[in-house]
PDB file of C-alpha atoms in Angstrom:
ATOM      1  CA  UNK A  21      75.948  93.215  25.907  1.00  0.00           C
ATOM      2  CA  UNK A  22      79.359  91.963  25.396  1.00  0.00           C
ATOM      3  CA  UNK A  23      81.522  93.950  27.113  1.00  0.00           C
ATOM      4  CA  UNK A  24      84.717  94.669  25.704  1.00  0.00           C
ATOM      5  CA  UNK A  25      88.502  94.371  28.114  1.00  0.00           C
ATOM      6  CA  UNK A  26      88.328  98.147  28.304  1.00  0.00           C
ATOM      7  CA  UNK A  27      85.430  98.422  29.008  1.00  0.00           C
ATOM      8  CA  UNK A  28      86.033  95.635  32.064  1.00  0.00           C
ATOM      9  CA  UNK A  29      89.301  97.738  33.174  1.00  0.00           C
ATOM     10  CA  UNK A  30      86.886 101.225  33.654  1.00  0.00           C
ATOM     11  CA  UNK A  31      83.966  99.454  35.511  1.00  0.00           C
ATOM     12  CA  UNK A  32      87.208  98.253  37.935  1.00  0.00           C
ATOM     13  CA  UNK A  33      89.095 101.359  38.141  1.00  0.00           C
ATOM     14  CA  UNK A  34      85.112 103.107  38.797  1.00  0.00           C
ATOM     15  CA  UNK A  35      84.711 100.279  41.788  1.00  0.00           C
ATOM     16  CA  UNK A  36      88.343 101.021  43.268  1.00  0.00           C
ATOM     17  CA  UNK A  37      88.262 104.689  43.359  1.00  0.00           C
ATOM     18  CA  UNK A  38      85.060 104.462  44.694  1.00  0.00           C
ATOM     19  CA  UNK A  39      86.235 101.876  47.259  1.00  0.00           C
ATOM     20  CA  UNK A  40      89.270 103.902  48.624  1.00  0.00           C
ATOM     21  CA  UNK A  41      87.465 107.369  48.715  1.00  0.00           C
ATOM     22  CA  UNK A  42      84.489 105.452  51.288  1.00  0.00           C
ATOM     23  CA  UNK A  43      87.633 103.601  53.270  1.00  0.00           C
ATOM     24  CA  UNK A  44      89.685 107.078  53.159  1.00  0.00           C
ATOM     25  CA  UNK A  45      86.442 108.563  54.459  1.00  0.00           C
ATOM     26  CA  UNK A  46      85.752 105.679  57.399  1.00  0.00           C
ATOM     27  CA  UNK A  47      89.281 105.960  58.748  1.00  0.00           C
ATOM     28  CA  UNK A  48      88.438 109.543  59.011  1.00  0.00           C
ATOM     29  CA  UNK A  49      85.313 108.492  60.767  1.00  0.00           C
ATOM     30  CA  UNK A  50      83.412 110.909  57.861  1.00  0.00           C
ATOM     31  CA  UNK A  51      80.127 108.521  56.677  1.00  0.00           C
ATOM     32  CA  UNK A  52      80.534 109.547  53.634  1.00  0.00           C
ATOM     33  CA  UNK A  53      76.938 110.191  52.891  1.00  0.00           C
ATOM     34  CA  UNK A  54      74.260 112.383  54.199  1.00  0.00           C
ATOM     35  CA  UNK A  55      72.054 110.729  56.896  1.00  0.00           C
ATOM     36  CA  UNK A  56      74.336 112.280  59.390  1.00  0.00           C
ATOM     37  CA  UNK A  57      72.545 115.495  61.309  1.00  0.00           C
ATOM     38  CA  UNK A  58      74.920 118.415  61.054  1.00  0.00           C
ATOM     39  CA  UNK A  59      75.046 120.888  63.558  1.00  0.00           C
ATOM     40  CA  UNK A  60      78.049 123.739  63.876  1.00  0.00           C
ATOM     41  CA  UNK A  61      80.316 124.448  66.716  1.00  0.00           C
ATOM     42  CA  UNK A  62      81.377 128.154  66.982  1.00  0.00           C
ATOM     43  CA  UNK A  63      84.712 128.552  68.631  1.00  0.00           C
ATOM     44  CA  UNK A  64      87.059 131.663  68.890  1.00  0.00           C
ATOM     45  CA  UNK A  65      89.791 129.557  69.718  1.00  0.00           C
ATOM     46  CA  UNK A  66      89.952 126.077  67.763  1.00  0.00           C
ATOM     47  CA  UNK A  67      94.008 125.670  67.938  1.00  0.00           C
ATOM     48  CA  UNK A  68      94.460 121.575  67.578  1.00  0.00           C
ATOM     49  CA  UNK A  69      91.231 120.706  66.369  1.00  0.00           C
ATOM     50  CA  UNK A  70      91.293 119.351  62.992  1.00  0.00           C
ATOM     51  CA  UNK A  71      89.121 117.847  59.988  1.00  0.00           C
ATOM     52  CA  UNK A  72      87.674 114.170  61.166  1.00  0.00           C
ATOM     53  CA  UNK A  73      88.179 114.707  65.001  1.00  0.00           C
ATOM     54  CA  UNK A  74      86.005 113.151  67.132  1.00  0.00           C
ATOM     55  CA  UNK A  75      82.817 114.127  68.556  1.00  0.00           C
ATOM     56  CA  UNK A  76      81.861 112.500  72.437  1.00  0.00           C
ATOM     57  CA  UNK A  77      78.960 112.974  74.334  1.00  0.00           C
ATOM     58  CA  UNK A  78      79.358 111.218  77.670  1.00  0.00           C
ATOM     59  CA  UNK A  79      82.447 109.871  76.816  1.00  0.00           C
ATOM     60  CA  UNK A  80      80.602 107.886  73.592  1.00  0.00           C
ATOM     61  CA  UNK A  81      82.135 109.131  70.288  1.00  0.00           C
ATOM     62  CA  UNK A  82      78.482 110.613  68.649  1.00  0.00           C
ATOM     63  CA  UNK A  83      79.686 111.605  65.557  1.00  0.00           C
ATOM     64  CA  UNK A  84      83.031 113.703  63.566  1.00  0.00           C
ATOM     65  CA  UNK A  85      84.162 116.892  62.618  1.00  0.00           C
ATOM     66  CA  UNK A  86      83.444 116.300  58.853  1.00  0.00           C
ATOM     67  CA  UNK A  87      84.554 120.865  57.750  1.00  0.00           C
ATOM     68  CA  UNK A  88      86.337 123.737  59.281  1.00  0.00           C
ATOM     69  CA  UNK A  89      85.286 127.516  57.977  1.00  0.00           C
ATOM     70  CA  UNK A  90      86.275 130.806  59.202  1.00  0.00           C
ATOM     71  CA  UNK A  91      83.666 133.244  59.843  1.00  0.00           C
ATOM     72  CA  UNK A  92      85.570 136.585  58.332  1.00  0.00           C
ATOM     73  CA  UNK A  93      82.506 138.241  60.070  1.00  0.00           C
ATOM     74  CA  UNK A  94      83.907 141.482  62.252  1.00  0.00           C
ATOM     75  CA  UNK A  95      83.371 138.436  65.204  1.00  0.00           C
ATOM     76  CA  UNK A  96      86.146 135.759  63.707  1.00  0.00           C
ATOM     77  CA  UNK A  97      84.240 132.532  64.731  1.00  0.00           C
ATOM     78  CA  UNK A  98      86.028 129.820  63.552  1.00  0.00           C
ATOM     79  CA  UNK A  99      82.724 127.094  62.729  1.00  0.00           C
ATOM     80  CA  UNK A 100      83.151 123.552  62.547  1.00  0.00           C
ATOM     81  CA  UNK A 101      80.012 121.816  60.695  1.00  0.00           C
ATOM     82  CA  UNK A 102      79.818 118.362  63.092  1.00  0.00           C
ATOM     83  CA  UNK A 103      78.116 115.346  61.914  1.00  0.00           C
ATOM     84  CA  UNK A 104      76.354 113.628  64.817  1.00  0.00           C
ATOM     85  CA  UNK A 105      74.673 110.221  65.035  1.00  0.00           C
ATOM     86  CA  UNK A 106      71.212 110.871  63.065  1.00  0.00           C
ATOM     87  CA  UNK A 107      69.850 109.029  66.569  1.00  0.00           C
ATOM     88  CA  UNK A 108      71.778 111.968  68.419  1.00  0.00           C
ATOM     89  CA  UNK A 109      69.050 114.452  69.971  1.00  0.00           C
ATOM     90  CA  UNK A 110      70.982 117.552  71.433  1.00  0.00           C
ATOM     91  CA  UNK A 111      69.246 119.574  73.532  1.00  0.00           C
ATOM     92  CA  UNK A 112      69.304 123.022  73.670  1.00  0.00           C
ATOM     93  CA  UNK A 113      71.865 125.327  75.830  1.00  0.00           C
ATOM     94  CA  UNK A 114      73.746 121.974  75.622  1.00  0.00           C
ATOM     95  CA  UNK A 115      77.938 123.862  73.811  1.00  0.00           C
ATOM     96  CA  UNK A 116      80.630 121.911  72.892  1.00  0.00           C
ATOM     97  CA  UNK A 117      84.074 121.552  74.618  1.00  0.00           C
ATOM     98  CA  UNK A 118      87.921 121.109  73.332  1.00  0.00           C
ATOM     99  CA  UNK A 119      89.590 119.094  75.203  1.00  0.00           C
ATOM    100  CA  UNK A 120      93.348 116.743  74.822  1.00  0.00           C
ATOM    101  CA  UNK A 121      94.688 113.803  75.780  1.00  0.00           C
ATOM    102  CA  UNK A 122      97.849 112.285  76.747  1.00  0.00           C
ATOM    103  CA  UNK A 123      99.119 112.124  73.446  1.00  0.00           C
ATOM    104  CA  UNK A 124      98.189 116.157  72.411  1.00  0.00           C
ATOM    105  CA  UNK A 125      95.240 114.571  70.060  1.00  0.00           C
ATOM    106  CA  UNK A 126      91.829 116.871  70.088  1.00  0.00           C
ATOM    107  CA  UNK A 127      88.164 115.883  70.240  1.00  0.00           C
ATOM    108  CA  UNK A 128      85.122 117.224  70.977  1.00  0.00           C
ATOM    109  CA  UNK A 129      83.379 117.589  74.357  1.00  0.00           C
ATOM    110  CA  UNK A 130      79.389 117.721  74.119  1.00  0.00           C
ATOM    111  CA  UNK A 131      78.273 119.075  77.661  1.00  0.00           C
ATOM    112  CA  UNK A 132      73.932 118.146  77.208  1.00  0.00           C
ATOM    113  CA  UNK A 133      72.079 120.176  78.708  1.00  0.00           C
ATOM    114  CA  UNK A 134      69.365 119.552  81.047  1.00  0.00           C
ATOM    115  CA  UNK A 135      66.161 120.241  78.642  1.00  0.00           C
ATOM    116  CA  UNK A 136      64.961 117.072  77.427  1.00  0.00           C
ATOM    117  CA  UNK A 137      61.587 118.732  75.737  1.00  0.00           C
ATOM    118  CA  UNK A 138      63.789 121.493  73.529  1.00  0.00           C
ATOM    119  CA  UNK A 139      66.028 120.360  71.420  1.00  0.00           C
ATOM    120  CA  UNK A 140      68.066 121.858  68.870  1.00  0.00           C
ATOM    121  CA  UNK A 141      67.210 121.508  64.893  1.00  0.00           C
ATOM    122  CA  UNK A 142      69.813 120.019  62.261  1.00  0.00           C
ATOM    123  CA  UNK A 143      71.451 123.194  60.963  1.00  0.00           C
ATOM    124  CA  UNK A 144      71.911 125.121  64.182  1.00  0.00           C
ATOM    125  CA  UNK A 145      74.770 126.591  65.777  1.00  0.00           C
ATOM    126  CA  UNK A 146      75.967 125.795  69.218  1.00  0.00           C
ATOM    127  CA  UNK A 147      78.436 127.827  71.099  1.00  0.00           C
ATOM    128  CA  UNK A 148      82.000 126.546  71.563  1.00  0.00           C
ATOM    129  CA  UNK A 149      85.693 126.645  74.404  1.00  0.00           C
ATOM    130  CA  UNK A 150      88.050 125.232  75.860  1.00  0.00           C
ATOM    131  CA  UNK A 151      87.792 122.515  78.414  1.00  0.00           C
ATOM    132  CA  UNK A 152      88.943 123.611  81.921  1.00  0.00           C
ATOM    133  CA  UNK A 153      90.167 120.281  82.755  1.00  0.00           C
ATOM    134  CA  UNK A 154      93.821 118.216  84.386  1.00  0.00           C
ATOM    135  CA  UNK A 155      95.813 119.358  80.233  1.00  0.00           C
ATOM    136  CA  UNK A 156      94.383 122.413  80.910  1.00  0.00           C
ATOM    137  CA  UNK A 157      95.917 122.776  84.345  1.00  0.00           C
ATOM    138  CA  UNK A 158      98.805 120.958  83.605  1.00  0.00           C
ATOM    139  CA  UNK A 159      99.746 123.825  81.191  1.00  0.00           C
ATOM    140  CA  UNK A 160      99.234 126.519  83.270  1.00  0.00           C
ATOM    141  CA  UNK A 161     101.194 124.544  86.166  1.00  0.00           C
ATOM    142  CA  UNK A 162     104.343 124.226  82.873  1.00  0.00           C
ATOM    143  CA  UNK A 163     105.408 127.661  84.143  1.00  0.00           C
ATOM    144  CA  UNK A 164     105.488 127.073  87.932  1.00  0.00           C
ATOM    145  CA  UNK A 165     106.924 123.607  87.470  1.00  0.00           C
ATOM    146  CA  UNK A 166     109.844 125.080  85.256  1.00  0.00           C
ATOM    147  CA  UNK A 167     110.635 127.849  87.917  1.00  0.00           C
ATOM    148  CA  UNK A 168     110.632 124.347  90.599  1.00  0.00           C
ATOM    149  CA  UNK A 169     113.307 122.579  88.320  1.00  0.00           C
ATOM    150  CA  UNK A 170     116.230 124.716  89.516  1.00  0.00           C
ATOM    151  CA  UNK A 171     115.806 124.014  93.047  1.00  0.00           C
ATOM    152  CA  UNK A 172     115.059 120.093  92.348  1.00  0.00           C
ATOM    153  CA  UNK A 173     118.120 120.134  90.549  1.00  0.00           C
ATOM    154  CA  UNK A 174     119.969 121.233  93.608  1.00  0.00           C
ATOM    155  CA  UNK A 175     117.886 118.975  95.936  1.00  0.00           C
ATOM    156  CA  UNK A 176     119.018 115.771  94.168  1.00  0.00           C
ATOM    157  CA  UNK A 177     122.892 116.979  94.442  1.00  0.00           C
ATOM    158  CA  UNK A 178     123.088 118.150  97.718  1.00  0.00           C
ATOM    159  CA  UNK A 179     120.562 114.452  98.410  1.00  0.00           C
ATOM    160  CA  UNK A 180     123.571 112.724  96.463  1.00  0.00           C
ATOM    161  CA  UNK A 181     126.301 114.690  98.349  1.00  0.00           C
ATOM    162  CA  UNK A 182     124.589 113.166 101.587  1.00  0.00           C
ATOM    163  CA  UNK A 183     123.923 109.701 100.535  1.00  0.00           C
ATOM    164  CA  UNK A 184     127.941 109.889  99.359  1.00  0.00           C
ATOM    165  CA  UNK A 185     128.792 111.055 102.726  1.00  0.00           C
ATOM    166  CA  UNK A 186     130.077 107.278 104.952  1.00  0.00           C
ATOM    167  CA  UNK A 187     128.967 108.902 108.118  1.00  0.00           C
ATOM    168  CA  UNK A 188     124.691 107.694 106.445  1.00  0.00           C
ATOM    169  CA  UNK A 189     126.294 103.985 105.963  1.00  0.00           C
ATOM    170  CA  UNK A 190     127.638 104.197 109.759  1.00  0.00           C
ATOM    171  CA  UNK A 191     124.078 105.469 110.617  1.00  0.00           C
ATOM    172  CA  UNK A 192     122.403 102.677 108.611  1.00  0.00           C
ATOM    173  CA  UNK A 193     124.799  99.699 109.812  1.00  0.00           C
ATOM    174  CA  UNK A 194     123.784 101.116 113.646  1.00  0.00           C
ATOM    175  CA  UNK A 195     120.534 100.667 112.746  1.00  0.00           C
ATOM    176  CA  UNK A 196     120.866  97.232 111.800  1.00  0.00           C
ATOM    177  CA  UNK A 197     122.683  96.326 114.975  1.00  0.00           C
ATOM    178  CA  UNK A 198     120.134  98.076 116.831  1.00  0.00           C
ATOM    179  CA  UNK A 199     117.176  96.158 114.650  1.00  0.00           C
ATOM    180  CA  UNK A 200     119.249  92.856 115.632  1.00  0.00           C
ATOM    181  CA  UNK A 201     120.233  93.578 119.043  1.00  0.00           C
ATOM    182  CA  UNK A 202     115.600  94.504 118.935  1.00  0.00           C
ATOM    183  CA  UNK A 203     115.060  90.986 117.887  1.00  0.00           C
ATOM    184  CA  UNK A 204     116.991  89.407 120.519  1.00  0.00           C
ATOM    185  CA  UNK A 205     115.371  91.335 123.003  1.00  0.00           C
ATOM    186  CA  UNK A 206     111.997  90.418 121.807  1.00  0.00           C
ATOM    187  CA  UNK A 207     112.859  86.627 121.395  1.00  0.00           C
ATOM    188  CA  UNK A 208     114.199  86.676 125.108  1.00  0.00           C
ATOM    189  CA  UNK A 209     110.708  88.616 125.928  1.00  0.00           C
ATOM    190  CA  UNK A 210     108.888  85.979 124.260  1.00  0.00           C
ATOM    191  CA  UNK A 211     110.802  82.959 126.498  1.00  0.00           C
ATOM    192  CA  UNK A 212     110.733  85.244 129.537  1.00  0.00           C
ATOM    193  CA  UNK A 213     107.407  85.108 128.804  1.00  0.00           C
ATOM    194  CA  UNK A 214     106.542  81.648 127.882  1.00  0.00           C
ATOM    195  CA  UNK A 215     107.729  80.597 131.849  1.00  0.00           C
ATOM    196  CA  UNK A 216     105.910  83.059 133.780  1.00  0.00           C
ATOM    197  CA  UNK A 217     103.264  81.862 131.708  1.00  0.00           C
ATOM    198  CA  UNK A 218     104.414  78.313 132.959  1.00  0.00           C
ATOM    199  CA  UNK A 219     105.430  78.909 136.407  1.00  0.00           C
ATOM    200  CA  UNK A 220     102.588  81.650 137.555  1.00  0.00           C
ATOM    201  CA  UNK A 221      99.801  78.674 137.758  1.00  0.00           C
ATOM    202  CA  UNK A 222     101.856  76.862 140.514  1.00  0.00           C
ATOM    203  CA  UNK A 223     102.393  80.732 141.906  1.00  0.00           C
ATOM    204  CA  UNK A 224      99.265  81.047 142.146  1.00  0.00           C
ATOM    205  CA  UNK A 225      98.112  78.149 143.788  1.00  0.00           C
ATOM    206  CA  UNK A 226     100.606  79.213 146.750  1.00  0.00           C
ATOM    207  CA  UNK A 227      99.225  82.372 147.002  1.00  0.00           C
ATOM    208  CA  UNK A 228      95.767  80.953 147.415  1.00  0.00           C
ATOM    209  CA  UNK A 229      97.068  78.195 150.177  1.00  0.00           C
ATOM    210  CA  UNK A 230      98.854  81.339 151.815  1.00  0.00           C
ATOM    211  CA  UNK A 231      95.400  83.301 151.544  1.00  0.00           C
ATOM    212  CA  UNK A 232      93.739  79.828 153.123  1.00  0.00           C
ATOM    213  CA  UNK A 233      96.077  80.090 156.033  1.00  0.00           C
ATOM    214  CA  UNK A 234      95.969  83.367 156.796  1.00  0.00           C
ATOM    215  CA  UNK A 235      92.179  83.320 156.459  1.00  0.00           C
ATOM    216  CA  UNK A 236      92.696  80.171 159.250  1.00  0.00           C
ATOM    217  CA  UNK A 237      94.220  82.639 161.764  1.00  0.00           C
ATOM    218  CA  UNK A 238      91.518  85.692 161.280  1.00  0.00           C
ATOM    219  CA  UNK A 239      89.112  82.830 161.733  1.00  0.00           C
ATOM    220  CA  UNK A 240      91.333  81.547 165.452  1.00  0.00           C
ATOM    221  CA  UNK A 241      91.358  85.292 166.026  1.00  0.00           C
ATOM    222  CA  UNK A 242      88.536  86.020 165.911  1.00  0.00           C
ATOM    223  CA  UNK A 243      86.935  83.249 167.771  1.00  0.00           C
ATOM    224  CA  UNK A 244      89.238  84.740 170.965  1.00  0.00           C
ATOM    225  CA  UNK A 245      87.427  85.607 173.526  1.00  0.00           C
ATOM    226  CA  UNK A 246      88.784  88.719 173.770  1.00  0.00           C
ATOM    227  CA  UNK A 247      86.818  90.280 177.004  1.00  0.00           C
ATOM    228  CA  UNK A 248      87.175  87.109 178.804  1.00  0.00           C
ATOM    229  CA  UNK A 249      91.147  86.942 178.884  1.00  0.00           C
ATOM    230  CA  UNK A 250      90.416  90.983 179.719  1.00  0.00           C
ATOM    231  CA  UNK A 251      89.061  89.968 182.664  1.00  0.00           C
ATOM    232  CA  UNK A 252      91.605  86.976 183.594  1.00  0.00           C
ATOM    233  CA  UNK A 253      94.373  89.467 183.369  1.00  0.00           C
ATOM    234  CA  UNK A 254      93.323  92.479 185.328  1.00  0.00           C
ATOM    235  CA  UNK A 255      92.465  90.025 188.169  1.00  0.00           C
ATOM    236  CA  UNK A 256      95.831  88.594 188.175  1.00  0.00           C
ATOM    237  CA  UNK A 257      97.593  91.951 188.358  1.00  0.00           C
ATOM    238  CA  UNK A 258      95.477  92.803 190.634  1.00  0.00           C
ATOM    239  CA  UNK A 259      96.196  90.071 193.049  1.00  0.00           C
ATOM    240  CA  UNK A 260      99.631  90.872 191.698  1.00  0.00           C
ATOM    241  CA  UNK A 261      98.723  94.656 193.507  1.00  0.00           C
ATOM    242  CA  UNK A 262      97.456  92.707 196.549  1.00  0.00           C
ATOM    243  CA  UNK A 263     100.943  90.905 197.606  1.00  0.00           C
ATOM    244  CA  UNK A 264     102.873  93.827 196.640  1.00  0.00           C
ATOM    245  CA  UNK A 265     100.774  95.684 199.373  1.00  0.00           C
ATOM    246  CA  UNK A 266     101.273  93.365 201.830  1.00  0.00           C
ATOM    247  CA  UNK A 267     105.155  93.313 201.409  1.00  0.00           C
ATOM    248  CA  UNK A 268     105.093  96.865 201.583  1.00  0.00           C
ATOM    249  CA  UNK A 269     103.371  96.542 204.842  1.00  0.00           C
ATOM    250  CA  UNK A 270     103.851  95.532 208.530  1.00  0.00           C
ATOM    251  CA  UNK A 271     101.500  92.915 207.957  1.00  0.00           C
ATOM    252  CA  UNK A 272     102.737  88.899 207.554  1.00  0.00           C
ATOM    253  CA  UNK A 273     105.831  87.358 208.389  1.00  0.00           C
ATOM    254  CA  UNK A 274     106.926  88.853 204.788  1.00  0.00           C
ATOM    255  CA  UNK A 275     106.350  92.200 204.842  1.00  0.00           C
ATOM    256  CA  UNK A 276     108.275  92.426 208.745  1.00  0.00           C
ATOM    257  CA  UNK A 277     110.953  90.195 207.548  1.00  0.00           C
ATOM    258  CA  UNK A 278     111.572  92.951 205.033  1.00  0.00           C
ATOM    259  CA  UNK A 279     111.475  95.649 207.382  1.00  0.00           C
ATOM    260  CA  UNK A 280     112.381  94.460 211.069  1.00  0.00           C
ATOM    261  CA  UNK A 281     115.722  95.730 210.790  1.00  0.00           C
ATOM    262  CA  UNK A 282     116.372  94.204 214.582  1.00  0.00           C
ATOM    263  CA  UNK A 283     114.896  91.491 213.208  1.00  0.00           C
ATOM    264  CA  UNK A 284     117.858  91.084 210.198  1.00  0.00           C
ATOM    265  CA  UNK A 285     120.339  92.032 212.362  1.00  0.00           C
ATOM    266  CA  UNK A 286     119.643  88.472 215.071  1.00  0.00           C
ATOM    267  CA  UNK A 287     119.300  86.846 211.451  1.00  0.00           C
ATOM    268  CA  UNK A 288     123.010  87.885 211.059  1.00  0.00           C
ATOM    269  CA  UNK A 289     124.240  87.129 214.048  1.00  0.00           C
ATOM    270  CA  UNK A 290     122.917  84.207 214.071  1.00  0.00           C
ATOM    271  CA  UNK A 291     124.349  83.674 210.864  1.00  0.00           C
ATOM    272  CA  UNK A 292     127.856  85.008 212.046  1.00  0.00           C
ATOM    273  CA  UNK A 293     127.584  82.099 215.233  1.00  0.00           C
ATOM    274  CA  UNK A 294     126.562  79.561 213.257  1.00  0.00           C
ATOM    275  CA  UNK A 295     129.458  80.152 211.316  1.00  0.00           C
ATOM    276  CA  UNK A 296     131.883  80.237 213.865  1.00  0.00           C
ATOM    277  CA  UNK A 297     130.009  77.109 215.096  1.00  0.00           C
ATOM    278  CA  UNK A 298     130.856  75.032 212.047  1.00  0.00           C
ATOM    279  CA  UNK A 299     133.973  76.738 211.707  1.00  0.00           C
ATOM    280  CA  UNK A 300     135.609  75.520 215.635  1.00  0.00           C
ATOM    281  CA  UNK A 301     133.910  71.888 214.981  1.00  0.00           C
ATOM    282  CA  UNK A 302     135.469  71.702 212.033  1.00  0.00           C
ATOM    283  CA  UNK A 303     138.986  72.684 213.831  1.00  0.00           C
ATOM    284  CA  UNK A 304     138.526  70.423 217.110  1.00  0.00           C
ATOM    285  CA  UNK A 305     135.638  67.588 215.989  1.00  0.00           C
ATOM    286  CA  UNK A 306     136.694  65.396 219.134  1.00  0.00           C
ATOM    287  CA  UNK A 307     135.348  68.585 222.122  1.00  0.00           C
ATOM    288  CA  UNK A 308     131.520  67.877 220.368  1.00  0.00           C
ATOM    289  CA  UNK A 309     131.957  64.155 219.991  1.00  0.00           C
ATOM    290  CA  UNK A 310     132.618  61.492 222.517  1.00  0.00           C
ATOM    291  CA  UNK A 311     133.179  58.144 221.481  1.00  0.00           C
ATOM    292  CA  UNK A 312     135.300  55.498 223.100  1.00  0.00           C
ATOM    293  CA  UNK A 313     134.902  51.462 222.841  1.00  0.00           C
ATOM    294  CA  UNK A 314     136.553  52.126 226.989  1.00  0.00           C
ATOM    295  CA  UNK A 315     134.212  54.781 227.777  1.00  0.00           C
ATOM    296  CA  UNK A 316     137.398  56.942 228.851  1.00  0.00           C
ATOM    297  CA  UNK A 317     136.952  60.626 228.062  1.00  0.00           C
ATOM    298  CA  UNK A 318     139.769  62.239 226.687  1.00  0.00           C
ATOM    299  CA  UNK A 319     140.771  65.557 228.740  1.00  0.00           C
TER     300      UNK A 319
END
């Protein structure tokens, strides 16, 4: 069968449309086929959730949101149709949480239950809610942050005034000077320490010499017979005491000389006579010395 030009254009168009559809589905995260396991998640509030939002389990992408429907029964739930990888098994007791990243993109996190034997079947529904995470806490803190913002502005204004104060610059300049002085002092201490390290060994050697001399002197003092020396001193003191007693008594020449007044007076008279004789001898020597060649006596 010969294909005409029109048939070729039609087939090319059909193939292009199919490829475009599959590509769009792939970009959205959808497979476009029905071989995924489908489960449903019921949310009371699905703000930000949309078709093609990713689904994660333990941080790994396991599916995508295929459709969103509003349940008009009295509960008013938003039901998300989720297509999971056919290898994914979800234990009973699992739930889903809506989470937001820093860019505001919404995703579903599956919080898996701890029952390894009982798994939910395709088409079952699990409950969903908002994740109590960092972004939720940041949202809760926004009112407090807005309340603190004016105070922060006032603090920044005061800080700018403080930084513009010349006294602060002078203080910083003084601190720099103190730092330089501390550096100089540290260098001097380092030099002094090095000098002490050089001189201390010699000083210790001299100190050891003094200690050796002191030990030798102590040994010499210990070698002295104190008892013998004390006995000799006592004997000498006894002899001195004995001599003193004799001097104080009337016995002996020294005692008599010290105590006999008549002897003292006689000695004084004799000394006076001798002095008078010497005086007369000097005045008239010829009276006492007779010497002549011819033997004539001078009258």
